[in-house]
PDB file of C-alpha atoms in Angstrom:
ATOM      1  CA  UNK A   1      23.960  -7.768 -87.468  1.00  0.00           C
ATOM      2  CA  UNK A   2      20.346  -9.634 -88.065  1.00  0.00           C
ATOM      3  CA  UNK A   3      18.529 -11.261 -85.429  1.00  0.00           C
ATOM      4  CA  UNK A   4      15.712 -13.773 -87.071  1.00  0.00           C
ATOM      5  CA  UNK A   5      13.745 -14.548 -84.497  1.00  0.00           C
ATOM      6  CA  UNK A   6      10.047 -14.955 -82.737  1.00  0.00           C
ATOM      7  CA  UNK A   7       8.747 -13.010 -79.602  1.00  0.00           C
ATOM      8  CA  UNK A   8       7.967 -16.389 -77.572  1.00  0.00           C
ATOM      9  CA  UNK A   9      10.975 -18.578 -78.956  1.00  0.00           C
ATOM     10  CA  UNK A  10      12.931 -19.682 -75.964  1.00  0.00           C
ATOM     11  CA  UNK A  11      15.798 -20.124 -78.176  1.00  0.00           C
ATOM     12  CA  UNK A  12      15.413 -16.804 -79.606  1.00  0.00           C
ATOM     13  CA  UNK A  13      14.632 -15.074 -76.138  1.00  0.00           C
ATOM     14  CA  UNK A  14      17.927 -16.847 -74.923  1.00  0.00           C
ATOM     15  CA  UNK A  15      19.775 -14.681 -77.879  1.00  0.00           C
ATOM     16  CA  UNK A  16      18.382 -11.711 -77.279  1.00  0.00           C
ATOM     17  CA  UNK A  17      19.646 -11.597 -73.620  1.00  0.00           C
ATOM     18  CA  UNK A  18      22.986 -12.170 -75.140  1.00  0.00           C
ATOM     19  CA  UNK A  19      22.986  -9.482 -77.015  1.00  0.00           C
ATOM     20  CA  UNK A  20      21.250  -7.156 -74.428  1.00  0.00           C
ATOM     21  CA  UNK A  21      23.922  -7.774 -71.856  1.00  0.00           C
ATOM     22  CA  UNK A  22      26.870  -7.225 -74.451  1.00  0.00           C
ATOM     23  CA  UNK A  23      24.893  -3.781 -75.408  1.00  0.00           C
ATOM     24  CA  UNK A  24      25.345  -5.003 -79.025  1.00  0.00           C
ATOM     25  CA  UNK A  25      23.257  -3.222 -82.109  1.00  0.00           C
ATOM     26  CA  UNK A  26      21.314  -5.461 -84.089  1.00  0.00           C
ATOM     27  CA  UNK A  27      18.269  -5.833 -86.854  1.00  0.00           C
ATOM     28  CA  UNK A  28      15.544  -7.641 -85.513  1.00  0.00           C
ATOM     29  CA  UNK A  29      13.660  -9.570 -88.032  1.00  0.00           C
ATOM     30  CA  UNK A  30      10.452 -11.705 -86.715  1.00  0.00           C
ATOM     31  CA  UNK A  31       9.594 -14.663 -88.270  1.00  0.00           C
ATOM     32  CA  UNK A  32       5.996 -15.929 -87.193  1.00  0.00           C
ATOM     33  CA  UNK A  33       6.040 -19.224 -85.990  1.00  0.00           C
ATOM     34  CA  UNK A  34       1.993 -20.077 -86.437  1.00  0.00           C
ATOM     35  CA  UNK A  35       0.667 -17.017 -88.875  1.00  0.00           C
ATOM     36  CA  UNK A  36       0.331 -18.272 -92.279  1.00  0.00           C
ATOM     37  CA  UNK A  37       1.156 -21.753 -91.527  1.00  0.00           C
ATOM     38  CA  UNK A  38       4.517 -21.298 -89.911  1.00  0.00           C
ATOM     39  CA  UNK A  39       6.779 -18.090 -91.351  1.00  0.00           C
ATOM     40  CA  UNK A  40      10.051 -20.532 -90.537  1.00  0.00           C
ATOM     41  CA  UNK A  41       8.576 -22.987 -93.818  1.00  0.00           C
ATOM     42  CA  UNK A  42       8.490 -20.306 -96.159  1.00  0.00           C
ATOM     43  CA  UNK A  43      11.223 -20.564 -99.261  1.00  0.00           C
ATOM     44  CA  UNK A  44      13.059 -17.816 -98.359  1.00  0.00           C
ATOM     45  CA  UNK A  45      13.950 -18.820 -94.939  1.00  0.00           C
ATOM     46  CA  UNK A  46      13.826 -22.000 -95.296  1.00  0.00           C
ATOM     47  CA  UNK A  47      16.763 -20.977 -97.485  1.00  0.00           C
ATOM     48  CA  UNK A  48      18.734 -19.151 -94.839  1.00  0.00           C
ATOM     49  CA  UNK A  49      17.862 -21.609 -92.458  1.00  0.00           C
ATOM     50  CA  UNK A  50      17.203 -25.459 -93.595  1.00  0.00           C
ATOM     51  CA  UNK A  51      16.173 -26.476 -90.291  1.00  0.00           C
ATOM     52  CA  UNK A  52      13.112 -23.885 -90.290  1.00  0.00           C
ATOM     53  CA  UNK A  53      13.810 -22.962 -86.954  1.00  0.00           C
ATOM     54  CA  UNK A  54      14.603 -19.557 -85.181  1.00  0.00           C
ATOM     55  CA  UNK A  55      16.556 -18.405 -84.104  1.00  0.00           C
ATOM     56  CA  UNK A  56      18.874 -17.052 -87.220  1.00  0.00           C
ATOM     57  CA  UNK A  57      21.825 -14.566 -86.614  1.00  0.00           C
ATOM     58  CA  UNK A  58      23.877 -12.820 -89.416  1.00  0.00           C
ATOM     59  CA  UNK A  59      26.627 -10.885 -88.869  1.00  0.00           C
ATOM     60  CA  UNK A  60      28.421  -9.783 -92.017  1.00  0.00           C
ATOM     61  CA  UNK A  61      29.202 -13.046 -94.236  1.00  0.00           C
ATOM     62  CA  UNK A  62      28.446 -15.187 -91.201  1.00  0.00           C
ATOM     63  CA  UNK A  63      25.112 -17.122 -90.990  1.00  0.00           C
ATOM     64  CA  UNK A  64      24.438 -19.024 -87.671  1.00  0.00           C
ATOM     65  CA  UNK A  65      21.619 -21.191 -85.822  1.00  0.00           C
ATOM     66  CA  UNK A  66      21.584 -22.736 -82.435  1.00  0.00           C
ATOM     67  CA  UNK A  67      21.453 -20.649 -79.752  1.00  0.00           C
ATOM     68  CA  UNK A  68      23.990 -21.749 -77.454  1.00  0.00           C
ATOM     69  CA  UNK A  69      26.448 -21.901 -80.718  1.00  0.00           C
ATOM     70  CA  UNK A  70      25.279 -18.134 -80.944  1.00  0.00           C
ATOM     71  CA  UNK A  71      25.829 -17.232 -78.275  1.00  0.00           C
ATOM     72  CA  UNK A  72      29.096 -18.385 -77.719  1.00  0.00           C
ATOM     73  CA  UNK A  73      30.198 -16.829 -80.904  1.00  0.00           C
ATOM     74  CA  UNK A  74      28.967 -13.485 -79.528  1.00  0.00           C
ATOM     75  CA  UNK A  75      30.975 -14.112 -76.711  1.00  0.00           C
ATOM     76  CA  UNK A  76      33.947 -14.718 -78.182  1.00  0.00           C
ATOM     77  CA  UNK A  77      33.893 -11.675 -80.267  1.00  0.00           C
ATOM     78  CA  UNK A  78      32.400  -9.442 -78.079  1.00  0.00           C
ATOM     79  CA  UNK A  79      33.750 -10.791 -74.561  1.00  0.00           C
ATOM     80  CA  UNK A  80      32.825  -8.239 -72.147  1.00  0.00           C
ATOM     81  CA  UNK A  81      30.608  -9.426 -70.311  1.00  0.00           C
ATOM     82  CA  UNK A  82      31.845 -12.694 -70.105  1.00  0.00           C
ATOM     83  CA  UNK A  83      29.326 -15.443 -70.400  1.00  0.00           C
ATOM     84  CA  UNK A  84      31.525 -18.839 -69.400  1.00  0.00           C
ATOM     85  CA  UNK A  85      34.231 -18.941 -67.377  1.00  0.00           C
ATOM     86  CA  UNK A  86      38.182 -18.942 -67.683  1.00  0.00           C
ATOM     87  CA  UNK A  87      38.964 -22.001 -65.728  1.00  0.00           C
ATOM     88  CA  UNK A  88      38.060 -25.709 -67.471  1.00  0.00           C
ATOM     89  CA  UNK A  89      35.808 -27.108 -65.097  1.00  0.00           C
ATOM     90  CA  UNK A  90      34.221 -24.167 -64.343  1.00  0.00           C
ATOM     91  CA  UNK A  91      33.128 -23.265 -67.973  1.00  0.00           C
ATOM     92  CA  UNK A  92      31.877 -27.106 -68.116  1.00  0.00           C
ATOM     93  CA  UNK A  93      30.059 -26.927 -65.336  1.00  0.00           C
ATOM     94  CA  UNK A  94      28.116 -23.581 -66.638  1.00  0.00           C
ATOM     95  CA  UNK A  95      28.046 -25.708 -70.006  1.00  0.00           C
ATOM     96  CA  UNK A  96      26.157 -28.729 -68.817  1.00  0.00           C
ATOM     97  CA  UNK A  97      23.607 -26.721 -66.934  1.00  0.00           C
ATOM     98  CA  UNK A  98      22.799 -24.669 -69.854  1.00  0.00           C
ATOM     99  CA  UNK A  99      22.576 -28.347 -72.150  1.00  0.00           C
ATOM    100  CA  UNK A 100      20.641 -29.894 -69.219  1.00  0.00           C
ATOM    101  CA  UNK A 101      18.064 -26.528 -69.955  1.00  0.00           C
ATOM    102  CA  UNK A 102      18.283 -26.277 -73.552  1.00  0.00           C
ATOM    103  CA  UNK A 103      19.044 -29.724 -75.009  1.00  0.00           C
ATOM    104  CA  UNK A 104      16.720 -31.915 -71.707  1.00  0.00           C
ATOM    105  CA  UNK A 105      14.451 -29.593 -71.044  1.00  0.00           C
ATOM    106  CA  UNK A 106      13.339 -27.449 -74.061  1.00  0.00           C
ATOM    107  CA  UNK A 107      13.050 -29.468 -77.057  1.00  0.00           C
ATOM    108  CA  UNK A 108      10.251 -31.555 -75.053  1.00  0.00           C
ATOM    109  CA  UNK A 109       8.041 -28.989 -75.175  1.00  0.00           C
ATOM    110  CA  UNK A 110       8.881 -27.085 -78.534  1.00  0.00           C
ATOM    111  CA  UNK A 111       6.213 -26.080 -81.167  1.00  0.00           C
ATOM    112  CA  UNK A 112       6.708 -28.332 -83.412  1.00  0.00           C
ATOM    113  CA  UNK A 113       6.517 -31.575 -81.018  1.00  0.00           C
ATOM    114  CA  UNK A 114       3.780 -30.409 -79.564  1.00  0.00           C
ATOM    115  CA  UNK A 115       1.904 -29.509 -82.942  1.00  0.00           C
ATOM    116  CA  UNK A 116       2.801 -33.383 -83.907  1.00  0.00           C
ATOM    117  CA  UNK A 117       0.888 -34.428 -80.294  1.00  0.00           C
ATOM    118  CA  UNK A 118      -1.982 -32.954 -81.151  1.00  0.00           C
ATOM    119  CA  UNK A 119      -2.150 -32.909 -84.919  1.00  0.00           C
ATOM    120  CA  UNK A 120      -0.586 -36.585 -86.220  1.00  0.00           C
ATOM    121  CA  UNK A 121      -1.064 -38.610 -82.857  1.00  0.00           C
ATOM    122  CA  UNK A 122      -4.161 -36.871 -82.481  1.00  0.00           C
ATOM    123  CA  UNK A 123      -3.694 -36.422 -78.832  1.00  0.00           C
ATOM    124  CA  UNK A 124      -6.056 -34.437 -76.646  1.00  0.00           C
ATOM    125  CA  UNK A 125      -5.086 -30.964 -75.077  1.00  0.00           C
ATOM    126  CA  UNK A 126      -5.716 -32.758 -71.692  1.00  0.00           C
ATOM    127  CA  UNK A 127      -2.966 -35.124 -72.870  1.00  0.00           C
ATOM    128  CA  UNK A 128      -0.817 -32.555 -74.106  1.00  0.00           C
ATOM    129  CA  UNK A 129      -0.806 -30.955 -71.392  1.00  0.00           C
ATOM    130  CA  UNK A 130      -0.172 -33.671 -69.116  1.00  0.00           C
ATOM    131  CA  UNK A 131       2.957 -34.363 -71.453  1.00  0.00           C
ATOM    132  CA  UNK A 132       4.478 -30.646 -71.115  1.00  0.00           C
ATOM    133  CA  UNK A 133       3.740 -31.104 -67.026  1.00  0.00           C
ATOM    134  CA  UNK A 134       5.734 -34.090 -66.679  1.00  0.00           C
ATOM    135  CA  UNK A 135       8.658 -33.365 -68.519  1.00  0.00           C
ATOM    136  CA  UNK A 136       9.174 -29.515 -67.372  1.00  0.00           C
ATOM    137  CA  UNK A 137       9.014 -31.516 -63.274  1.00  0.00           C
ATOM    138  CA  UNK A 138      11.220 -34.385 -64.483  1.00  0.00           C
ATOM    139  CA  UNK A 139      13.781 -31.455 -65.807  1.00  0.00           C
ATOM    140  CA  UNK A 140      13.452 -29.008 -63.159  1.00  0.00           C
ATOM    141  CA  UNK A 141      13.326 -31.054 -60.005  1.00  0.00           C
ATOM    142  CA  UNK A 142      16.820 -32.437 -60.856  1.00  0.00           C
ATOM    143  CA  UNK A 143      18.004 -29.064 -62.218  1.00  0.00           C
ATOM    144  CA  UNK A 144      17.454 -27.674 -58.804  1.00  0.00           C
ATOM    145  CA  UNK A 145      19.058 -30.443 -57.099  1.00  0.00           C
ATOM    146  CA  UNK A 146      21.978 -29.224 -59.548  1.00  0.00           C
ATOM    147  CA  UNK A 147      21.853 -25.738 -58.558  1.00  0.00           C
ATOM    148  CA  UNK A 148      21.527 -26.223 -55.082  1.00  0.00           C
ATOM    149  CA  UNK A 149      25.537 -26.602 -55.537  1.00  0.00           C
ATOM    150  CA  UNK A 150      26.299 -23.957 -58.011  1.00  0.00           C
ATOM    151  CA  UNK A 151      23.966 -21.092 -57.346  1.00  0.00           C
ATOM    152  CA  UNK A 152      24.332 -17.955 -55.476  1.00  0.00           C
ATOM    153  CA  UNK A 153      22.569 -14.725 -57.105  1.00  0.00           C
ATOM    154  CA  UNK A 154      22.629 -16.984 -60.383  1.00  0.00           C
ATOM    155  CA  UNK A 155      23.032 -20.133 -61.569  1.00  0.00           C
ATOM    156  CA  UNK A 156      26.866 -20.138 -61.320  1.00  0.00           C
ATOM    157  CA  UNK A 157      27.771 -18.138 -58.391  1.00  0.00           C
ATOM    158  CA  UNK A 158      27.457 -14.220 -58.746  1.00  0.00           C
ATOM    159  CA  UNK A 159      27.603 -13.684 -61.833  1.00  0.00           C
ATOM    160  CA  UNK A 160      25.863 -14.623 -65.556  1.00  0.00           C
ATOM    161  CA  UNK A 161      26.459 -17.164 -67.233  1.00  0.00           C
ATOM    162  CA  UNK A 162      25.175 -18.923 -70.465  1.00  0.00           C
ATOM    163  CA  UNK A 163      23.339 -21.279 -67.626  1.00  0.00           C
ATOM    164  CA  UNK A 164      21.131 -18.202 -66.574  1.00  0.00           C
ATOM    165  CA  UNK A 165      20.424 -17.375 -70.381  1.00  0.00           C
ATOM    166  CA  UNK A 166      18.523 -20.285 -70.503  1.00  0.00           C
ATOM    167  CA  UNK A 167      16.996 -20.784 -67.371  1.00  0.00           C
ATOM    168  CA  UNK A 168      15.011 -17.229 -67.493  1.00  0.00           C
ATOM    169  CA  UNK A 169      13.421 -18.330 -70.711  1.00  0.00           C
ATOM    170  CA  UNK A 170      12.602 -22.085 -69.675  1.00  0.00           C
ATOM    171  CA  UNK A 171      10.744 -20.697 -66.622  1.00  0.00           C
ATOM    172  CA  UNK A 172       8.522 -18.041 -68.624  1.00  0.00           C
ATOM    173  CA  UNK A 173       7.170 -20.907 -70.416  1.00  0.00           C
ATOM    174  CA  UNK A 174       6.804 -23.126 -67.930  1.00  0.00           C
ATOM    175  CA  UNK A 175       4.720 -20.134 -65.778  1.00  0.00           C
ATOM    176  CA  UNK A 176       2.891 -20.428 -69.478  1.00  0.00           C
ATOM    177  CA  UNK A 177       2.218 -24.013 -69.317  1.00  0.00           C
ATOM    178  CA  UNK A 178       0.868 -23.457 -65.693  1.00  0.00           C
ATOM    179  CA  UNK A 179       3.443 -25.574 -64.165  1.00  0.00           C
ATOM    180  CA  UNK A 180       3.513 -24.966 -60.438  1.00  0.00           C
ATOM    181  CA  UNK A 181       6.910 -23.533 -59.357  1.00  0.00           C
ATOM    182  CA  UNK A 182       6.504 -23.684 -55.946  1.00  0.00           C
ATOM    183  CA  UNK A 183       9.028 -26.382 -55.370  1.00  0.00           C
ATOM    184  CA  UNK A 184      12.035 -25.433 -57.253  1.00  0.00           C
ATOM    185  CA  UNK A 185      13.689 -23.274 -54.627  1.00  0.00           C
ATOM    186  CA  UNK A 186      17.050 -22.437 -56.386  1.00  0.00           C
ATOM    187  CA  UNK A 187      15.222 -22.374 -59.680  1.00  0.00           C
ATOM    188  CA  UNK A 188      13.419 -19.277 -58.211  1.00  0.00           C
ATOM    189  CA  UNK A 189      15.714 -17.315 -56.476  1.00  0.00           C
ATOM    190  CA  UNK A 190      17.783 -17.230 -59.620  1.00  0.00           C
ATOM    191  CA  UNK A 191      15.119 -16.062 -62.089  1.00  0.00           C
ATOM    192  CA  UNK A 192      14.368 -13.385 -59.665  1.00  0.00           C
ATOM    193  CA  UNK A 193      17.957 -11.997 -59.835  1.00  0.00           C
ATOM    194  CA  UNK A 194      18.100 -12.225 -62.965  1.00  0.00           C
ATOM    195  CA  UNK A 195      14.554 -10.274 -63.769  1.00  0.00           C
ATOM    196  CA  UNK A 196      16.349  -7.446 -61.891  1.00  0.00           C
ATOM    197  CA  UNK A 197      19.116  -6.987 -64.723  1.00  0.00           C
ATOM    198  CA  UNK A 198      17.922  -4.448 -67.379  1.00  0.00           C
ATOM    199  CA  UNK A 199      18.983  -7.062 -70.287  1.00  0.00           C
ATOM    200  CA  UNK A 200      16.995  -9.759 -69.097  1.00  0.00           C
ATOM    201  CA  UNK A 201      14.025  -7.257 -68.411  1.00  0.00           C
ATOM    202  CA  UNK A 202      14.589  -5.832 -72.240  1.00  0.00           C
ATOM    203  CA  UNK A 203      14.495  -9.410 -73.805  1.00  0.00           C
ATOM    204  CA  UNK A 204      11.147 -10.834 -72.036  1.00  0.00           C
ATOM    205  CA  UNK A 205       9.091 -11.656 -74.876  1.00  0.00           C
ATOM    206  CA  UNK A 206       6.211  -8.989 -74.239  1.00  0.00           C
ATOM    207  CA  UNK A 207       8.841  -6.125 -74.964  1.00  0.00           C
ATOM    208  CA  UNK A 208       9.140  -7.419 -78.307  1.00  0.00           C
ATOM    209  CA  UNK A 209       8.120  -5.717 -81.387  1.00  0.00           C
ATOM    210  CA  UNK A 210       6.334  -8.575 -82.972  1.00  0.00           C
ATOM    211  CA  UNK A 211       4.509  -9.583 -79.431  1.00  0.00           C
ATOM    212  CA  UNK A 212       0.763 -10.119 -79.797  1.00  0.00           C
TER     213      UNK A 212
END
């Protein structure tokens, strides 16, 4: 199995949890998102993956991107530990916080949009910043009002789910960004269970090989 990824890719950090927690062997293979222009635009990745975007997993004749499609996959081959739930509404529930993270949340504040406020709209890093502010508040105020009536140790209850996968990620770079995380009660108690697990600890980006 081969893991493209990058040390401070959400996406990629949400994959690497995945994997972690399922105690599954794997080739990791950075790509460097800003040295030499972007690693993700060269030819040959660009080949593997058209989107030039990590993260990329291959296992055997199988090429995937998008991390929540990854991860599912790895959870249905590999189900223990289980990542959604049996029951219907259950495993939608876990499914819409983990879109409301990774599909509301995220993209907002990826690389590449914010390259495109500062580089083509020529915005200032004040304004940038401003930007990343308000939409990481707009997304985590209601995400907390959300897991005020899910959570318990995690986002779901007791146990991990895809929902946590993403969460842990989204708030190491919002504590990047400088967002203050004072008021996002639920949001915090989770993370903080979820530091405690060995996988989650494993995948933070500064235990990553390519981390500088």
């Amino acid at each position: 199995m081969k893991f493209y990824g990058y040390w401070r890719s959400s996406a990629a950090y949400r994959v690497r949890i995945a994997l972690n927690l399922k105690q599954l062997s794997f080739e990791n293979l950075p790509v460097h998102l800003v040295k030499n222009g972007g690693e993700q635009h060269s030819d040959s990745y660009k080949a593997l993956n058209p989107a030039e975007l990590v993260p990329t997993l291959v296992d055997s004749d199988i090429s995937l991107n998008q991390s929540l499609a990854i991860i599912e996959y790895l959870d249905e081959m590999y189900p223990q530990p289980a990542l959604l739930p049996q029951e219907p509404a259950a495993k939608a529930k876990v499914r819409a916080l983990a879109q409301d993270i990774a599909c509301d949340i995220h993209p907002l504040n990826n690389l590449r949009v914010l390259q495109y406020l500062t580089g083509t709209l020529a915005l200032s890093e004040t304004q940038k910043q401003e930007w990343i502010i308000h939409w990481l508040h707009t997304g985590f105020a209601a995400l907390d009002k959300r897991l005020s009536l899910t959570a318990g140790q995690f986002c779901f209850g007791n146990d991990i789910t895809l929902a946590d996968l993403c969460l842990v990620p989204q708030v190491y770079n919002a504590q990047r960004f400088s967002l203050d995380m004072q008021s996002y009660e639920h949001i915090n108690n989770v993370v903080h269970h979820c530091n405690q697990v060995a996988a989650f600890a494993l995948a933070a980006p500064e235990q990553q090989p390519d981390a500088q």
